[in-house]
Amino acid sequence: MRLSTRIRPISYLKANAAEILSDIAENRQPMVITQNGEAKAVLQDVASFDQAQETLAMLKLLALGQQDIEAGRTRSARDVAGRLRAKARRGND
């Protein structure tokens, strides 16, 4: 995707809003809106936005996990499994 081909001035957005929204939803490609020649906003379909937010959340979790590893805040899989089994036994009593 070449974002440079999807740049439109705000006047174009005002005059063609329905067409732009249809295009964005159909092609799932964002559009940059300019004002006075300067990029001011990016229009994106909801599905792509949701996907990007989920991706960012996953990346944040990975970064937090990496920080835990670097700080030594880890447990072995054997230790975790043992704790889970012990907890399950207590729950069954």
PDB file of N, CA and C in Angstrom:
ATOM      1  N   MET A   1       0.848  -1.183   0.000  1.00  0.00           N
ATOM      2  CA  MET A   1       0.000   0.000   0.000  1.00  0.00           C
ATOM      3  C   MET A   1       0.889   1.240   0.000  1.00  0.00           C
ATOM      4  N   ARG A   2       0.607   2.110  -0.908  1.00  0.00           N
ATOM      5  CA  ARG A   2       1.326   3.379  -0.973  1.00  0.00           C
ATOM      6  C   ARG A   2       0.418   4.463  -0.421  1.00  0.00           C
ATOM      7  N   LEU A   3       0.719   4.885   0.789  1.00  0.00           N
ATOM      8  CA  LEU A   3      -0.104   5.904   1.437  1.00  0.00           C
ATOM      9  C   LEU A   3      -0.041   7.225   0.678  1.00  0.00           C
ATOM     10  N   SER A   4       1.048   7.462  -0.030  1.00  0.00           N
ATOM     11  CA  SER A   4       1.194   8.727  -0.766  1.00  0.00           C
ATOM     12  C   SER A   4       0.134   8.885  -1.853  1.00  0.00           C
ATOM     13  N   THR A   5      -0.453   7.787  -2.301  1.00  0.00           N
ATOM     14  CA  THR A   5      -1.516   7.879  -3.315  1.00  0.00           C
ATOM     15  C   THR A   5      -2.883   8.061  -2.679  1.00  0.00           C
ATOM     16  N   ARG A   6      -2.943   8.051  -1.353  1.00  0.00           N
ATOM     17  CA  ARG A   6      -4.222   8.148  -0.654  1.00  0.00           C
ATOM     18  C   ARG A   6      -4.256   9.371   0.256  1.00  0.00           C
ATOM     19  N   ILE A   7      -3.818  10.473  -0.267  1.00  0.00           N
ATOM     20  CA  ILE A   7      -3.813  11.747   0.458  1.00  0.00           C
ATOM     21  C   ILE A   7      -4.840  12.664  -0.190  1.00  0.00           C
ATOM     22  N   ARG A   8      -5.722  13.227   0.619  1.00  0.00           N
ATOM     23  CA  ARG A   8      -6.763  14.112   0.096  1.00  0.00           C
ATOM     24  C   ARG A   8      -6.906  15.321   1.016  1.00  0.00           C
ATOM     25  N   PRO A   9      -7.218  16.478   0.445  1.00  0.00           N
ATOM     26  CA  PRO A   9      -7.450  17.668   1.279  1.00  0.00           C
ATOM     27  C   PRO A   9      -8.803  17.559   1.990  1.00  0.00           C
ATOM     28  N   ILE A  10      -8.944  18.307   3.040  1.00  0.00           N
ATOM     29  CA  ILE A  10     -10.180  18.281   3.822  1.00  0.00           C
ATOM     30  C   ILE A  10     -11.384  18.704   2.981  1.00  0.00           C
ATOM     31  N   SER A  11     -11.174  19.575   2.008  1.00  0.00           N
ATOM     32  CA  SER A  11     -12.283  19.980   1.137  1.00  0.00           C
ATOM     33  C   SER A  11     -12.816  18.785   0.351  1.00  0.00           C
ATOM     34  N   TYR A  12     -11.934  17.878  -0.056  1.00  0.00           N
ATOM     35  CA  TYR A  12     -12.361  16.668  -0.764  1.00  0.00           C
ATOM     36  C   TYR A  12     -13.169  15.775   0.166  1.00  0.00           C
ATOM     37  N   LEU A  13     -12.733  15.680   1.409  1.00  0.00           N
ATOM     38  CA  LEU A  13     -13.474  14.887   2.404  1.00  0.00           C
ATOM     39  C   LEU A  13     -14.876  15.457   2.598  1.00  0.00           C
ATOM     40  N   LYS A  14     -14.967  16.765   2.720  1.00  0.00           N
ATOM     41  CA  LYS A  14     -16.270  17.407   2.922  1.00  0.00           C
ATOM     42  C   LYS A  14     -17.214  17.141   1.751  1.00  0.00           C
ATOM     43  N   ALA A  15     -16.694  17.176   0.551  1.00  0.00           N
ATOM     44  CA  ALA A  15     -17.531  17.022  -0.639  1.00  0.00           C
ATOM     45  C   ALA A  15     -17.828  15.565  -0.988  1.00  0.00           C
ATOM     46  N   ASN A  16     -17.005  14.641  -0.495  1.00  0.00           N
ATOM     47  CA  ASN A  16     -17.119  13.239  -0.916  1.00  0.00           C
ATOM     48  C   ASN A  16     -17.094  12.263   0.261  1.00  0.00           C
ATOM     49  N   ALA A  17     -17.625  12.659   1.395  1.00  0.00           N
ATOM     50  CA  ALA A  17     -17.509  11.841   2.605  1.00  0.00           C
ATOM     51  C   ALA A  17     -18.051  10.429   2.415  1.00  0.00           C
ATOM     52  N   ALA A  18     -19.247  10.282   1.860  1.00  0.00           N
ATOM     53  CA  ALA A  18     -19.853   8.953   1.698  1.00  0.00           C
ATOM     54  C   ALA A  18     -19.000   8.072   0.786  1.00  0.00           C
ATOM     55  N   GLU A  19     -18.516   8.648  -0.302  1.00  0.00           N
ATOM     56  CA  GLU A  19     -17.674   7.897  -1.244  1.00  0.00           C
ATOM     57  C   GLU A  19     -16.362   7.462  -0.583  1.00  0.00           C
ATOM     58  N   ILE A  20     -15.769   8.364   0.181  1.00  0.00           N
ATOM     59  CA  ILE A  20     -14.508   8.056   0.867  1.00  0.00           C
ATOM     60  C   ILE A  20     -14.720   6.931   1.880  1.00  0.00           C
ATOM     61  N   LEU A  21     -15.773   7.028   2.671  1.00  0.00           N
ATOM     62  CA  LEU A  21     -16.038   5.987   3.668  1.00  0.00           C
ATOM     63  C   LEU A  21     -16.273   4.634   3.006  1.00  0.00           C
ATOM     64  N   SER A  22     -16.975   4.621   1.908  1.00  0.00           N
ATOM     65  CA  SER A  22     -17.210   3.387   1.164  1.00  0.00           C
ATOM     66  C   SER A  22     -15.891   2.805   0.656  1.00  0.00           C
ATOM     67  N   ASP A  23     -15.044   3.665   0.097  1.00  0.00           N
ATOM     68  CA  ASP A  23     -13.745   3.237  -0.418  1.00  0.00           C
ATOM     69  C   ASP A  23     -12.864   2.672   0.690  1.00  0.00           C
ATOM     70  N   ILE A  24     -12.835   3.349   1.814  1.00  0.00           N
ATOM     71  CA  ILE A  24     -12.006   2.900   2.934  1.00  0.00           C
ATOM     72  C   ILE A  24     -12.487   1.549   3.453  1.00  0.00           C
ATOM     73  N   ALA A  25     -13.798   1.382   3.579  1.00  0.00           N
ATOM     74  CA  ALA A  25     -14.354   0.122   4.065  1.00  0.00           C
ATOM     75  C   ALA A  25     -14.094  -1.010   3.078  1.00  0.00           C
ATOM     76  N   GLU A  26     -14.233  -0.725   1.790  1.00  0.00           N
ATOM     77  CA  GLU A  26     -14.061  -1.753   0.763  1.00  0.00           C
ATOM     78  C   GLU A  26     -12.605  -2.172   0.601  1.00  0.00           C
ATOM     79  N   ASN A  27     -11.709  -1.210   0.541  1.00  0.00           N
ATOM     80  CA  ASN A  27     -10.295  -1.495   0.277  1.00  0.00           C
ATOM     81  C   ASN A  27      -9.463  -1.726   1.530  1.00  0.00           C
ATOM     82  N   ARG A  28     -10.015  -1.358   2.686  1.00  0.00           N
ATOM     83  CA  ARG A  28      -9.303  -1.493   3.962  1.00  0.00           C
ATOM     84  C   ARG A  28      -7.927  -0.833   3.914  1.00  0.00           C
ATOM     85  N   GLN A  29      -7.874   0.325   3.250  1.00  0.00           N
ATOM     86  CA  GLN A  29      -6.652   1.111   3.207  1.00  0.00           C
ATOM     87  C   GLN A  29      -6.956   2.494   3.764  1.00  0.00           C
ATOM     88  N   PRO A  30      -6.109   2.997   4.637  1.00  0.00           N
ATOM     89  CA  PRO A  30      -6.368   4.311   5.241  1.00  0.00           C
ATOM     90  C   PRO A  30      -6.183   5.445   4.246  1.00  0.00           C
ATOM     91  N   MET A  31      -6.691   6.606   4.617  1.00  0.00           N
ATOM     92  CA  MET A  31      -6.551   7.806   3.789  1.00  0.00           C
ATOM     93  C   MET A  31      -6.078   8.949   4.691  1.00  0.00           C
ATOM     94  N   VAL A  32      -5.096   9.689   4.216  1.00  0.00           N
ATOM     95  CA  VAL A  32      -4.573  10.834   4.951  1.00  0.00           C
ATOM     96  C   VAL A  32      -5.348  12.065   4.511  1.00  0.00           C
ATOM     97  N   ILE A  33      -5.812  12.832   5.484  1.00  0.00           N
ATOM     98  CA  ILE A  33      -6.537  14.077   5.218  1.00  0.00           C
ATOM     99  C   ILE A  33      -5.622  15.241   5.583  1.00  0.00           C
ATOM    100  N   THR A  34      -5.512  16.180   4.644  1.00  0.00           N
ATOM    101  CA  THR A  34      -4.652  17.342   4.877  1.00  0.00           C
ATOM    102  C   THR A  34      -5.487  18.596   5.093  1.00  0.00           C
ATOM    103  N   GLN A  35      -4.885  19.532   5.780  1.00  0.00           N
ATOM    104  CA  GLN A  35      -5.482  20.850   5.982  1.00  0.00           C
ATOM    105  C   GLN A  35      -4.365  21.865   5.787  1.00  0.00           C
ATOM    106  N   ASN A  36      -4.590  22.798   4.891  1.00  0.00           N
ATOM    107  CA  ASN A  36      -3.553  23.785   4.548  1.00  0.00           C
ATOM    108  C   ASN A  36      -2.249  23.111   4.128  1.00  0.00           C
ATOM    109  N   GLY A  37      -2.374  21.999   3.403  1.00  0.00           N
ATOM    110  CA  GLY A  37      -1.207  21.292   2.891  1.00  0.00           C
ATOM    111  C   GLY A  37      -0.466  20.429   3.891  1.00  0.00           C
ATOM    112  N   GLU A  38      -0.964  20.335   5.095  1.00  0.00           N
ATOM    113  CA  GLU A  38      -0.296  19.575   6.155  1.00  0.00           C
ATOM    114  C   GLU A  38      -1.163  18.392   6.573  1.00  0.00           C
ATOM    115  N   ALA A  39      -0.564  17.214   6.714  1.00  0.00           N
ATOM    116  CA  ALA A  39      -1.314  16.037   7.151  1.00  0.00           C
ATOM    117  C   ALA A  39      -1.882  16.286   8.547  1.00  0.00           C
ATOM    118  N   LYS A  40      -3.201  16.069   8.692  1.00  0.00           N
ATOM    119  CA  LYS A  40      -3.864  16.344   9.971  1.00  0.00           C
ATOM    120  C   LYS A  40      -4.552  15.115  10.556  1.00  0.00           C
ATOM    121  N   ALA A  41      -4.986  14.167   9.707  1.00  0.00           N
ATOM    122  CA  ALA A  41      -5.727  13.022  10.216  1.00  0.00           C
ATOM    123  C   ALA A  41      -5.571  11.839   9.269  1.00  0.00           C
ATOM    124  N   VAL A  42      -5.824  10.662   9.814  1.00  0.00           N
ATOM    125  CA  VAL A  42      -5.857   9.444   9.019  1.00  0.00           C
ATOM    126  C   VAL A  42      -7.216   8.806   9.231  1.00  0.00           C
ATOM    127  N   LEU A  43      -7.925   8.541   8.128  1.00  0.00           N
ATOM    128  CA  LEU A  43      -9.203   7.844   8.193  1.00  0.00           C
ATOM    129  C   LEU A  43      -8.944   6.373   7.922  1.00  0.00           C
ATOM    130  N   GLN A  44      -9.558   5.531   8.748  1.00  0.00           N
ATOM    131  CA  GLN A  44      -9.318   4.091   8.655  1.00  0.00           C
ATOM    132  C   GLN A  44     -10.617   3.364   8.944  1.00  0.00           C
ATOM    133  N   ASP A  45     -10.840   2.218   8.285  1.00  0.00           N
ATOM    134  CA  ASP A  45     -12.050   1.463   8.566  1.00  0.00           C
ATOM    135  C   ASP A  45     -11.969   0.844   9.960  1.00  0.00           C
ATOM    136  N   VAL A  46     -13.121   0.570  10.527  1.00  0.00           N
ATOM    137  CA  VAL A  46     -13.204   0.103  11.910  1.00  0.00           C
ATOM    138  C   VAL A  46     -12.510  -1.251  12.091  1.00  0.00           C
ATOM    139  N   ALA A  47     -12.695  -2.170  11.150  1.00  0.00           N
ATOM    140  CA  ALA A  47     -12.079  -3.494  11.282  1.00  0.00           C
ATOM    141  C   ALA A  47     -10.552  -3.392  11.328  1.00  0.00           C
ATOM    142  N   SER A  48      -9.972  -2.563  10.482  1.00  0.00           N
ATOM    143  CA  SER A  48      -8.517  -2.376  10.489  1.00  0.00           C
ATOM    144  C   SER A  48      -8.059  -1.704  11.772  1.00  0.00           C
ATOM    145  N   PHE A  49      -8.836  -0.739  12.243  1.00  0.00           N
ATOM    146  CA  PHE A  49      -8.500  -0.066  13.500  1.00  0.00           C
ATOM    147  C   PHE A  49      -8.508  -1.064  14.662  1.00  0.00           C
ATOM    148  N   ASP A  50      -9.565  -1.885  14.736  1.00  0.00           N
ATOM    149  CA  ASP A  50      -9.654  -2.884  15.800  1.00  0.00           C
ATOM    150  C   ASP A  50      -8.480  -3.857  15.738  1.00  0.00           C
ATOM    151  N   GLN A  51      -8.135  -4.290  14.537  1.00  0.00           N
ATOM    152  CA  GLN A  51      -7.015  -5.214  14.365  1.00  0.00           C
ATOM    153  C   GLN A  51      -5.704  -4.569  14.822  1.00  0.00           C
ATOM    154  N   ALA A  52      -5.513  -3.308  14.476  1.00  0.00           N
ATOM    155  CA  ALA A  52      -4.298  -2.597  14.889  1.00  0.00           C
ATOM    156  C   ALA A  52      -4.241  -2.455  16.413  1.00  0.00           C
ATOM    157  N   GLN A  53      -5.390  -2.182  17.037  1.00  0.00           N
ATOM    158  CA  GLN A  53      -5.423  -2.055  18.498  1.00  0.00           C
ATOM    159  C   GLN A  53      -5.097  -3.386  19.171  1.00  0.00           C
ATOM    160  N   GLU A  54      -5.621  -4.486  18.633  1.00  0.00           N
ATOM    161  CA  GLU A  54      -5.315  -5.807  19.180  1.00  0.00           C
ATOM    162  C   GLU A  54      -3.829  -6.133  19.019  1.00  0.00           C
ATOM    163  N   THR A  55      -3.273  -5.757  17.884  1.00  0.00           N
ATOM    164  CA  THR A  55      -1.851  -5.989  17.647  1.00  0.00           C
ATOM    165  C   THR A  55      -1.007  -5.183  18.632  1.00  0.00           C
ATOM    166  N   LEU A  56      -1.374  -3.931  18.844  1.00  0.00           N
ATOM    167  CA  LEU A  56      -0.636  -3.102  19.806  1.00  0.00           C
ATOM    168  C   LEU A  56      -0.727  -3.671  21.216  1.00  0.00           C
ATOM    169  N   ALA A  57      -1.897  -4.161  21.590  1.00  0.00           N
ATOM    170  CA  ALA A  57      -2.064  -4.752  22.920  1.00  0.00           C
ATOM    171  C   ALA A  57      -1.173  -5.981  23.074  1.00  0.00           C
ATOM    172  N   MET A  58      -1.114  -6.812  22.031  1.00  0.00           N
ATOM    173  CA  MET A  58      -0.260  -7.999  22.082  1.00  0.00           C
ATOM    174  C   MET A  58       1.211  -7.612  22.175  1.00  0.00           C
ATOM    175  N   LEU A  59       1.613  -6.614  21.413  1.00  0.00           N
ATOM    176  CA  LEU A  59       3.000  -6.153  21.475  1.00  0.00           C
ATOM    177  C   LEU A  59       3.343  -5.609  22.856  1.00  0.00           C
ATOM    178  N   LYS A  60       2.390  -4.926  23.484  1.00  0.00           N
ATOM    179  CA  LYS A  60       2.627  -4.410  24.834  1.00  0.00           C
ATOM    180  C   LYS A  60       2.811  -5.559  25.819  1.00  0.00           C
ATOM    181  N   LEU A  61       1.973  -6.599  25.691  1.00  0.00           N
ATOM    182  CA  LEU A  61       2.124  -7.770  26.564  1.00  0.00           C
ATOM    183  C   LEU A  61       3.488  -8.431  26.371  1.00  0.00           C
ATOM    184  N   LEU A  62       3.923  -8.536  25.120  1.00  0.00           N
ATOM    185  CA  LEU A  62       5.231  -9.119  24.853  1.00  0.00           C
ATOM    186  C   LEU A  62       6.350  -8.274  25.460  1.00  0.00           C
ATOM    187  N   ALA A  63       6.234  -6.956  25.352  1.00  0.00           N
ATOM    188  CA  ALA A  63       7.242  -6.066  25.927  1.00  0.00           C
ATOM    189  C   ALA A  63       7.271  -6.187  27.446  1.00  0.00           C
ATOM    190  N   LEU A  64       6.092  -6.274  28.067  1.00  0.00           N
ATOM    191  CA  LEU A  64       6.045  -6.443  29.524  1.00  0.00           C
ATOM    192  C   LEU A  64       6.649  -7.780  29.936  1.00  0.00           C
ATOM    193  N   GLY A  65       6.373  -8.825  29.153  1.00  0.00           N
ATOM    194  CA  GLY A  65       6.965 -10.135  29.429  1.00  0.00           C
ATOM    195  C   GLY A  65       8.478 -10.096  29.316  1.00  0.00           C
ATOM    196  N   GLN A  66       8.983  -9.399  28.306  1.00  0.00           N
ATOM    197  CA  GLN A  66      10.429  -9.265  28.141  1.00  0.00           C
ATOM    198  C   GLN A  66      11.042  -8.515  29.323  1.00  0.00           C
ATOM    199  N   GLN A  67      10.348  -7.489  29.812  1.00  0.00           N
ATOM    200  CA  GLN A  67      10.840  -6.758  30.985  1.00  0.00           C
ATOM    201  C   GLN A  67      10.891  -7.673  32.204  1.00  0.00           C
ATOM    202  N   ASP A  68       9.886  -8.527  32.378  1.00  0.00           N
ATOM    203  CA  ASP A  68       9.886  -9.481  33.489  1.00  0.00           C
ATOM    204  C   ASP A  68      11.066 -10.442  33.379  1.00  0.00           C
ATOM    205  N   ILE A  69      11.337 -10.926  32.170  1.00  0.00           N
ATOM    206  CA  ILE A  69      12.470 -11.837  31.970  1.00  0.00           C
ATOM    207  C   ILE A  69      13.766 -11.141  32.333  1.00  0.00           C
ATOM    208  N   GLU A  70      13.948  -9.920  31.840  1.00  0.00           N
ATOM    209  CA  GLU A  70      15.183  -9.173  32.116  1.00  0.00           C
ATOM    210  C   GLU A  70      15.344  -8.855  33.589  1.00  0.00           C
ATOM    211  N   ALA A  71      14.232  -8.698  34.319  1.00  0.00           N
ATOM    212  CA  ALA A  71      14.293  -8.387  35.748  1.00  0.00           C
ATOM    213  C   ALA A  71      14.339  -9.650  36.608  1.00  0.00           C
ATOM    214  N   GLY A  72      14.304 -10.819  35.963  1.00  0.00           N
ATOM    215  CA  GLY A  72      14.376 -12.070  36.709  1.00  0.00           C
ATOM    216  C   GLY A  72      13.060 -12.480  37.361  1.00  0.00           C
ATOM    217  N   ARG A  73      11.959 -11.911  36.936  1.00  0.00           N
ATOM    218  CA  ARG A  73      10.649 -12.247  37.499  1.00  0.00           C
ATOM    219  C   ARG A  73      10.021 -13.371  36.679  1.00  0.00           C
ATOM    220  N   THR A  74      10.635 -14.550  36.795  1.00  0.00           N
ATOM    221  CA  THR A  74      10.151 -15.706  36.046  1.00  0.00           C
ATOM    222  C   THR A  74      10.038 -16.912  36.963  1.00  0.00           C
ATOM    223  N   ARG A  75       9.283 -17.894  36.511  1.00  0.00           N
ATOM    224  CA  ARG A  75       9.166 -19.174  37.204  1.00  0.00           C
ATOM    225  C   ARG A  75       9.267 -20.266  36.160  1.00  0.00           C
ATOM    226  N   SER A  76       9.747 -21.416  36.569  1.00  0.00           N
ATOM    227  CA  SER A  76       9.846 -22.522  35.622  1.00  0.00           C
ATOM    228  C   SER A  76       8.450 -23.072  35.333  1.00  0.00           C
ATOM    229  N   ALA A  77       8.318 -23.695  34.176  1.00  0.00           N
ATOM    230  CA  ALA A  77       7.037 -24.309  33.811  1.00  0.00           C
ATOM    231  C   ALA A  77       6.681 -25.405  34.816  1.00  0.00           C
ATOM    232  N   ARG A  78       7.652 -26.131  35.292  1.00  0.00           N
ATOM    233  CA  ARG A  78       7.418 -27.203  36.279  1.00  0.00           C
ATOM    234  C   ARG A  78       6.835 -26.617  37.569  1.00  0.00           C
ATOM    235  N   ASP A  79       7.392 -25.479  38.025  1.00  0.00           N
ATOM    236  CA  ASP A  79       6.894 -24.823  39.241  1.00  0.00           C
ATOM    237  C   ASP A  79       5.455 -24.346  39.053  1.00  0.00           C
ATOM    238  N   VAL A  80       5.175 -23.730  37.933  1.00  0.00           N
ATOM    239  CA  VAL A  80       3.823 -23.226  37.664  1.00  0.00           C
ATOM    240  C   VAL A  80       2.839 -24.383  37.587  1.00  0.00           C
ATOM    241  N   ALA A  81       3.194 -25.464  36.884  1.00  0.00           N
ATOM    242  CA  ALA A  81       2.314 -26.622  36.767  1.00  0.00           C
ATOM    243  C   ALA A  81       2.039 -27.224  38.141  1.00  0.00           C
ATOM    244  N   GLY A  82       3.058 -27.307  38.969  1.00  0.00           N
ATOM    245  CA  GLY A  82       2.877 -27.835  40.322  1.00  0.00           C
ATOM    246  C   GLY A  82       1.944 -26.967  41.145  1.00  0.00           C
ATOM    247  N   ARG A  83       2.089 -25.683  41.056  1.00  0.00           N
ATOM    248  CA  ARG A  83       1.192 -24.775  41.784  1.00  0.00           C
ATOM    249  C   ARG A  83      -0.254 -24.908  41.298  1.00  0.00           C
ATOM    250  N   LEU A  84      -0.427 -25.039  39.988  1.00  0.00           N
ATOM    251  CA  LEU A  84      -1.774 -25.206  39.447  1.00  0.00           C
ATOM    252  C   LEU A  84      -2.403 -26.524  39.898  1.00  0.00           C
ATOM    253  N   ARG A  85      -1.606 -27.607  39.909  1.00  0.00           N
ATOM    254  CA  ARG A  85      -2.145 -28.894  40.384  1.00  0.00           C
ATOM    255  C   ARG A  85      -2.536 -28.808  41.850  1.00  0.00           C
ATOM    256  N   ALA A  86      -1.699 -28.171  42.662  1.00  0.00           N
ATOM    257  CA  ALA A  86      -1.997 -28.028  44.088  1.00  0.00           C
ATOM    258  C   ALA A  86      -3.266 -27.196  44.299  1.00  0.00           C
ATOM    259  N   LYS A  87      -3.406 -26.152  43.526  1.00  0.00           N
ATOM    260  CA  LYS A  87      -4.593 -25.315  43.627  1.00  0.00           C
ATOM    261  C   LYS A  87      -5.840 -26.085  43.206  1.00  0.00           C
ATOM    262  N   ALA A  88      -5.721 -26.892  42.152  1.00  0.00           N
ATOM    263  CA  ALA A  88      -6.859 -27.700  41.688  1.00  0.00           C
ATOM    264  C   ALA A  88      -7.260 -28.724  42.739  1.00  0.00           C
ATOM    265  N   ARG A  89      -6.279 -29.335  43.412  1.00  0.00           N
ATOM    266  CA  ARG A  89      -6.588 -30.321  44.473  1.00  0.00           C
ATOM    267  C   ARG A  89      -7.314 -29.643  45.640  1.00  0.00           C
ATOM    268  N   ARG A  90      -6.876 -28.443  45.993  1.00  0.00           N
ATOM    269  CA  ARG A  90      -7.541 -27.723  47.093  1.00  0.00           C
ATOM    270  C   ARG A  90      -8.971 -27.369  46.708  1.00  0.00           C
ATOM    271  N   GLY A  91      -9.181 -27.053  45.430  1.00  0.00           N
ATOM    272  CA  GLY A  91     -10.509 -26.701  44.964  1.00  0.00           C
ATOM    273  C   GLY A  91     -11.458 -27.885  44.939  1.00  0.00           C
ATOM    274  N   ASN A  92     -10.933 -29.087  44.793  1.00  0.00           N
ATOM    275  CA  ASN A  92     -11.743 -30.308  44.742  1.00  0.00           C
ATOM    276  C   ASN A  92     -12.062 -30.856  46.116  1.00  0.00           C
ATOM    277  N   ASP A  93     -11.410 -30.360  47.129  1.00  0.00           N
ATOM    278  CA  ASP A  93     -11.645 -30.868  48.504  1.00  0.00           C
ATOM    279  C   ASP A  93     -12.875 -30.273  49.132  1.00  0.00           C
TER     280      ASP A  93
END
